[in-house]
Amino acid sequence: MKRVLVTGAGGFVGARVMEQLGGRLHLICPPRGWMERAGLGDILNLMAETRPDAVLHLAAMSNTWACEQDPAVSYRANVMLPLWIAQAAQKWGAKLVAFSSDQVYAGVTQEGSLSEDMPLSPANVYGRHKLEAEQKILSAAPDAVLLRATWMYDLPGYGLPAGSGLLLQLLRAGLRGDSLTFSSHDWRGVTYVRQAVENLIPALELPGGVYNYGSENDRDMLATARCFCQALGISVPLNEGDRARNLLMDTSKARQAGVVFDDTCAGIDRCLTNYGLKKP
């Protein structure tokens, strides 16, 4: 069984990795909070102690507002820490799979689906740091796999972190009678996190490089919210916003390598079926 070191095991994605993949991978994680204090030497020692075949680097400072407020903390968490992990993985000979983000596309004015090889100049701190991390990681570990992940969601339960995805936002609004605002000029994929976790198994075998990772979407975010409400059987007042953004990723590179996702509105059906809320 492959030995895999998991960072961020207590987070939204990491907790589900530990729950879903524990029977197929020998998962190892450092103590909670350890990564916040670790330097390169500590990470090298951890690799020597745990002897991983691969590393899933899921830890990040992913709140875009917090990154804007404290760029120095973001830089350590989102650039330097991944670089140290890449350097340690390369020295140890462990395959590195690390999450990047669709936020590297923030500020793109091009319409339609966006490919991994287009020139980028992210419009926010988080996106800039994620893009710099990709470049530094691949320089240190050319066979590393960088997954530009979409916004993700899950239903709450099983004692796992609930996150703040689209599904939970809509459910909370439905329960409270609140309205939500989405724009018909805002485009991005939205992914069922358990499918993203399941796809980490084939992602561990990908050749090194950058991959768009998650569900594609042929609907804008206002239409996507309506699709989710219909699937959930709830009524939420949805207001038309004016946000203009394109984070819509072309995932054909990953798909051709065997990493396949439902599209965004099929993903919600998978989620509800998995939880027994919809018949297969």
Coordinates of C-alpha atoms in Angstrom, one line a residue:
M1 CA 0.0 0.0 0.0
K2 CA 1.4 3.4 -1.0
R3 CA 2.5 5.6 1.9
V4 CA 1.2 9.1 1.5
L5 CA 2.0 12.1 3.7
V6 CA -1.0 14.4 3.9
T7 CA -0.7 18.1 4.9
G8 CA -3.9 20.0 5.9
A9 CA -5.5 16.8 7.0
G10 CA -7.9 18.7 9.3
G11 CA -9.2 21.0 6.6
F12 CA -12.2 20.8 4.3
V13 CA -10.5 18.6 1.7
G14 CA -7.9 16.9 3.9
A15 CA -10.4 15.6 6.4
R16 CA -12.3 13.9 3.5
V17 CA -9.1 12.5 2.1
M18 CA -8.4 10.8 5.5
E19 CA -12.0 9.5 5.6
Q20 CA -12.3 8.3 2.0
L21 CA -8.9 7.1 1.0
G22 CA -7.6 5.6 4.2
G23 CA -8.5 2.1 3.1
R24 CA -6.6 2.3 -0.2
L25 CA -3.6 4.4 0.9
H26 CA -1.4 4.4 4.0
L27 CA -2.1 8.0 5.1
I28 CA 0.3 9.8 7.4
C29 CA -0.3 13.3 8.7
P30 CA 1.8 15.6 10.9
P31 CA 0.2 16.8 14.2
R32 CA -2.4 19.6 13.9
G33 CA -0.7 23.0 13.7
W34 CA 2.7 21.5 13.1
M35 CA 2.9 22.9 9.5
E36 CA 2.4 26.5 10.8
R37 CA 5.7 26.3 12.6
A38 CA 7.7 24.1 10.4
G39 CA 10.7 25.1 8.3
L40 CA 12.6 23.2 5.6
G41 CA 14.7 21.3 8.1
D42 CA 11.6 20.2 10.0
I43 CA 10.0 19.0 6.8
L44 CA 13.1 17.1 5.7
N45 CA 13.2 15.4 9.1
L46 CA 9.5 14.5 8.8
M47 CA 10.1 12.9 5.4
A48 CA 13.0 10.9 6.8
E49 CA 10.8 9.7 9.7
T50 CA 7.7 8.9 7.7
R51 CA 9.3 7.6 4.4
P52 CA 6.4 8.6 2.1
D53 CA 6.1 7.4 -1.4
A54 CA 4.0 10.5 -2.2
V55 CA 2.9 13.8 -0.6
L56 CA -0.6 15.3 -0.9
H57 CA -0.1 19.0 0.0
L58 CA -3.5 20.3 0.8
A59 CA -2.7 22.9 3.5
A60 CA -3.1 26.5 2.5
M61 CA -4.3 29.9 3.6
S62 CA -7.2 30.0 1.2
N63 CA -9.3 32.9 2.5
T64 CA -8.8 35.4 -0.3
W65 CA -9.8 38.4 2.0
A66 CA -7.3 37.3 4.7
C67 CA -4.5 37.0 2.2
E68 CA -5.2 40.6 1.0
Q69 CA -5.1 41.7 4.6
D70 CA -1.8 39.9 5.5
P71 CA 0.3 39.2 2.4
A72 CA 3.3 38.2 4.4
V73 CA 1.5 35.4 6.2
S74 CA -0.1 34.3 2.9
Y75 CA 3.4 34.2 1.3
R76 CA 4.7 31.9 3.9
A77 CA 1.7 29.6 3.8
N78 CA 1.0 29.6 0.1
V79 CA 4.5 30.0 -1.4
M80 CA 7.3 29.2 0.9
L81 CA 5.8 26.2 2.7
P82 CA 4.8 24.5 -0.6
L83 CA 8.3 25.2 -1.9
W84 CA 9.9 23.6 1.2
I85 CA 7.7 20.6 0.8
A86 CA 8.7 20.3 -2.9
Q87 CA 12.4 20.5 -2.0
A88 CA 12.0 17.9 0.7
A89 CA 9.9 15.6 -1.6
Q90 CA 12.4 15.9 -4.3
K91 CA 15.3 15.0 -2.0
W92 CA 13.4 12.1 -0.6
G93 CA 12.2 10.9 -4.0
A94 CA 8.5 11.2 -3.1
K95 CA 5.8 12.2 -5.7
L96 CA 4.3 15.6 -4.8
V97 CA 0.7 16.4 -5.7
A98 CA -0.3 19.9 -4.5
F99 CA -3.5 21.9 -4.7
S100 CA -3.3 25.2 -6.5
S101 CA -6.5 27.3 -7.3
D102 CA -8.7 28.6 -10.0
Q103 CA -7.9 32.0 -8.5
V104 CA -4.7 32.1 -10.7
Y105 CA -7.2 33.1 -13.4
A106 CA -8.6 36.1 -11.5
G107 CA -8.5 39.1 -13.7
V108 CA -8.6 37.2 -17.0
T109 CA -10.7 39.1 -19.6
Q110 CA -10.8 36.2 -22.1
E111 CA -14.2 34.6 -22.5
G112 CA -14.8 30.8 -22.5
S113 CA -12.8 28.0 -21.0
L114 CA -9.3 28.8 -19.9
S115 CA -6.3 26.5 -20.5
E116 CA -3.3 25.8 -18.3
D117 CA -0.8 27.4 -20.7
M118 CA -2.3 30.8 -21.1
P119 CA -0.4 33.8 -19.8
L120 CA -1.6 34.9 -16.4
S121 CA -1.5 38.0 -14.1
P122 CA -3.7 37.2 -11.1
A123 CA -5.7 40.1 -9.7
N124 CA -5.6 39.1 -6.1
V125 CA -2.9 38.2 -3.6
Y126 CA -4.0 34.6 -3.2
G127 CA -4.0 34.0 -6.9
R128 CA -0.6 35.6 -7.3
H129 CA 0.9 33.6 -4.5
K130 CA -0.6 30.3 -5.9
L131 CA 0.8 31.0 -9.3
E132 CA 4.3 31.8 -7.9
A133 CA 4.1 28.6 -5.8
E134 CA 3.4 26.6 -9.0
Q135 CA 6.4 28.0 -10.7
K136 CA 8.7 27.5 -7.7
I137 CA 7.5 24.0 -7.0
L138 CA 8.0 22.8 -10.6
S139 CA 11.5 24.4 -10.6
A140 CA 12.4 22.4 -7.4
A141 CA 10.5 19.2 -8.3
P142 CA 9.8 18.9 -12.1
D143 CA 7.6 15.8 -11.7
A144 CA 5.3 17.5 -9.2
V145 CA 1.6 17.7 -10.0
L146 CA -0.2 21.0 -9.4
L147 CA -4.0 20.9 -9.4
R148 CA -5.8 24.1 -10.0
A149 CA -8.9 23.3 -8.0
T150 CA -12.3 24.9 -8.4
W151 CA -14.7 26.1 -5.6
M152 CA -15.9 22.9 -3.8
Y153 CA -18.9 21.9 -1.7
D154 CA -20.3 19.0 0.4
L155 CA -23.3 18.4 2.6
P156 CA -22.5 18.8 6.3
G157 CA -22.2 15.6 8.3
Y158 CA -19.9 12.9 9.6
G159 CA -18.2 15.4 12.0
L160 CA -16.2 16.8 9.1
P161 CA -15.5 20.5 8.4
A162 CA -18.5 22.0 6.6
G163 CA -16.6 24.6 4.7
S164 CA -18.5 27.5 3.0
G165 CA -19.3 26.1 -0.4
L166 CA -22.3 27.0 -2.7
L167 CA -24.4 24.1 -1.5
L168 CA -24.2 25.1 2.2
Q169 CA -24.7 28.8 1.4
L170 CA -28.0 27.9 -0.4
L171 CA -29.2 25.6 2.3
R172 CA -28.6 28.2 5.0
A173 CA -30.3 30.9 3.0
G174 CA -33.3 28.5 2.4
L175 CA -33.6 27.8 6.2
R176 CA -33.3 31.5 7.2
G177 CA -35.4 32.9 4.3
D178 CA -32.4 35.0 3.2
S179 CA -31.8 36.1 -0.4
L180 CA -28.4 35.6 -2.2
T181 CA -26.8 37.5 -5.0
F182 CA -25.2 35.9 -8.0
S183 CA -24.2 37.3 -11.4
S184 CA -24.9 36.1 -14.9
H185 CA -21.5 37.5 -15.9
D186 CA -19.6 35.3 -13.3
W187 CA -18.3 32.0 -14.7
R188 CA -16.6 29.2 -12.8
G189 CA -16.8 25.5 -12.2
V190 CA -18.1 24.2 -8.8
T191 CA -17.1 20.7 -7.7
Y192 CA -18.5 18.1 -5.4
V193 CA -15.5 17.7 -3.0
R194 CA -15.9 13.9 -2.6
Q195 CA -15.4 13.4 -6.4
A196 CA -12.3 15.7 -6.2
V197 CA -11.0 13.5 -3.4
E198 CA -11.7 10.3 -5.3
N199 CA -9.8 11.6 -8.3
L200 CA -6.7 12.1 -6.2
I201 CA -6.0 8.4 -6.7
P202 CA -5.4 8.8 -10.5
A203 CA -3.9 12.2 -9.9
L204 CA -1.1 10.6 -8.0
E205 CA -0.1 8.9 -11.3
L206 CA -0.2 12.0 -13.5
P207 CA 3.0 13.2 -15.2
G208 CA 4.5 16.3 -13.6
G209 CA 2.9 19.7 -14.5
V210 CA -0.1 21.9 -14.0
Y211 CA -3.7 20.6 -14.4
N212 CA -7.1 22.3 -14.2
Y213 CA -8.9 20.2 -11.7
G214 CA -12.7 20.0 -11.1
S215 CA -16.0 20.3 -12.8
E216 CA -16.5 22.3 -15.9
N217 CA -19.7 24.4 -16.1
D218 CA -21.7 25.7 -19.1
R219 CA -23.9 27.9 -16.8
D220 CA -23.1 31.3 -15.2
M221 CA -23.2 31.5 -11.4
L222 CA -26.8 32.8 -11.3
A223 CA -28.0 29.9 -13.4
T224 CA -25.8 27.5 -11.4
A225 CA -27.4 28.6 -8.2
R226 CA -30.8 28.0 -9.7
C227 CA -29.7 24.5 -10.8
F228 CA -28.6 23.7 -7.3
C229 CA -31.8 25.0 -5.8
Q230 CA -33.9 22.9 -8.1
A231 CA -31.8 19.8 -7.3
L232 CA -32.2 20.5 -3.5
G233 CA -35.9 21.2 -3.8
I234 CA -35.6 24.6 -2.0
S235 CA -36.7 28.1 -2.9
V236 CA -34.1 30.9 -2.3
P237 CA -34.6 34.4 -3.6
L238 CA -31.8 35.0 -6.0
N239 CA -30.8 38.5 -6.9
E240 CA -28.9 39.5 -10.1
G241 CA -25.5 40.9 -9.3
D242 CA -23.1 42.8 -11.5
R243 CA -19.8 40.8 -10.9
A244 CA -17.9 40.1 -14.1
R245 CA -15.4 37.3 -13.7
N246 CA -14.2 34.3 -15.6
L247 CA -12.6 31.4 -13.7
L248 CA -14.0 28.8 -16.1
M249 CA -11.3 26.2 -16.6
D250 CA -10.8 23.8 -19.5
T251 CA -10.1 20.4 -17.9
S252 CA -9.4 18.4 -21.1
K253 CA -5.7 17.9 -20.1
A254 CA -6.6 16.1 -16.9
R255 CA -9.5 14.3 -18.6
Q256 CA -7.3 12.9 -21.3
A257 CA -5.0 11.6 -18.6
G258 CA -7.8 9.7 -16.9
V259 CA -9.0 12.3 -14.3
V260 CA -12.7 12.7 -15.1
F261 CA -15.3 14.9 -13.4
D262 CA -19.1 15.3 -13.8
D263 CA -20.0 18.8 -15.0
T264 CA -21.2 21.2 -12.3
C265 CA -24.9 20.4 -12.4
A266 CA -24.4 16.7 -12.7
G267 CA -22.1 16.9 -9.7
I268 CA -24.9 18.0 -7.4
D269 CA -27.0 15.0 -8.5
R270 CA -24.0 12.7 -7.5
C271 CA -23.8 14.4 -4.2
L272 CA -27.5 14.0 -3.3
T273 CA -27.4 10.4 -4.5
N274 CA -24.4 9.6 -2.4
Y275 CA -26.2 10.9 0.7
G276 CA -29.4 9.0 -0.1
L277 CA -31.4 12.1 -0.9
K278 CA -32.0 11.2 -4.5
K279 CA -32.5 7.9 -6.3
P280 CA -29.7 6.7 -8.6

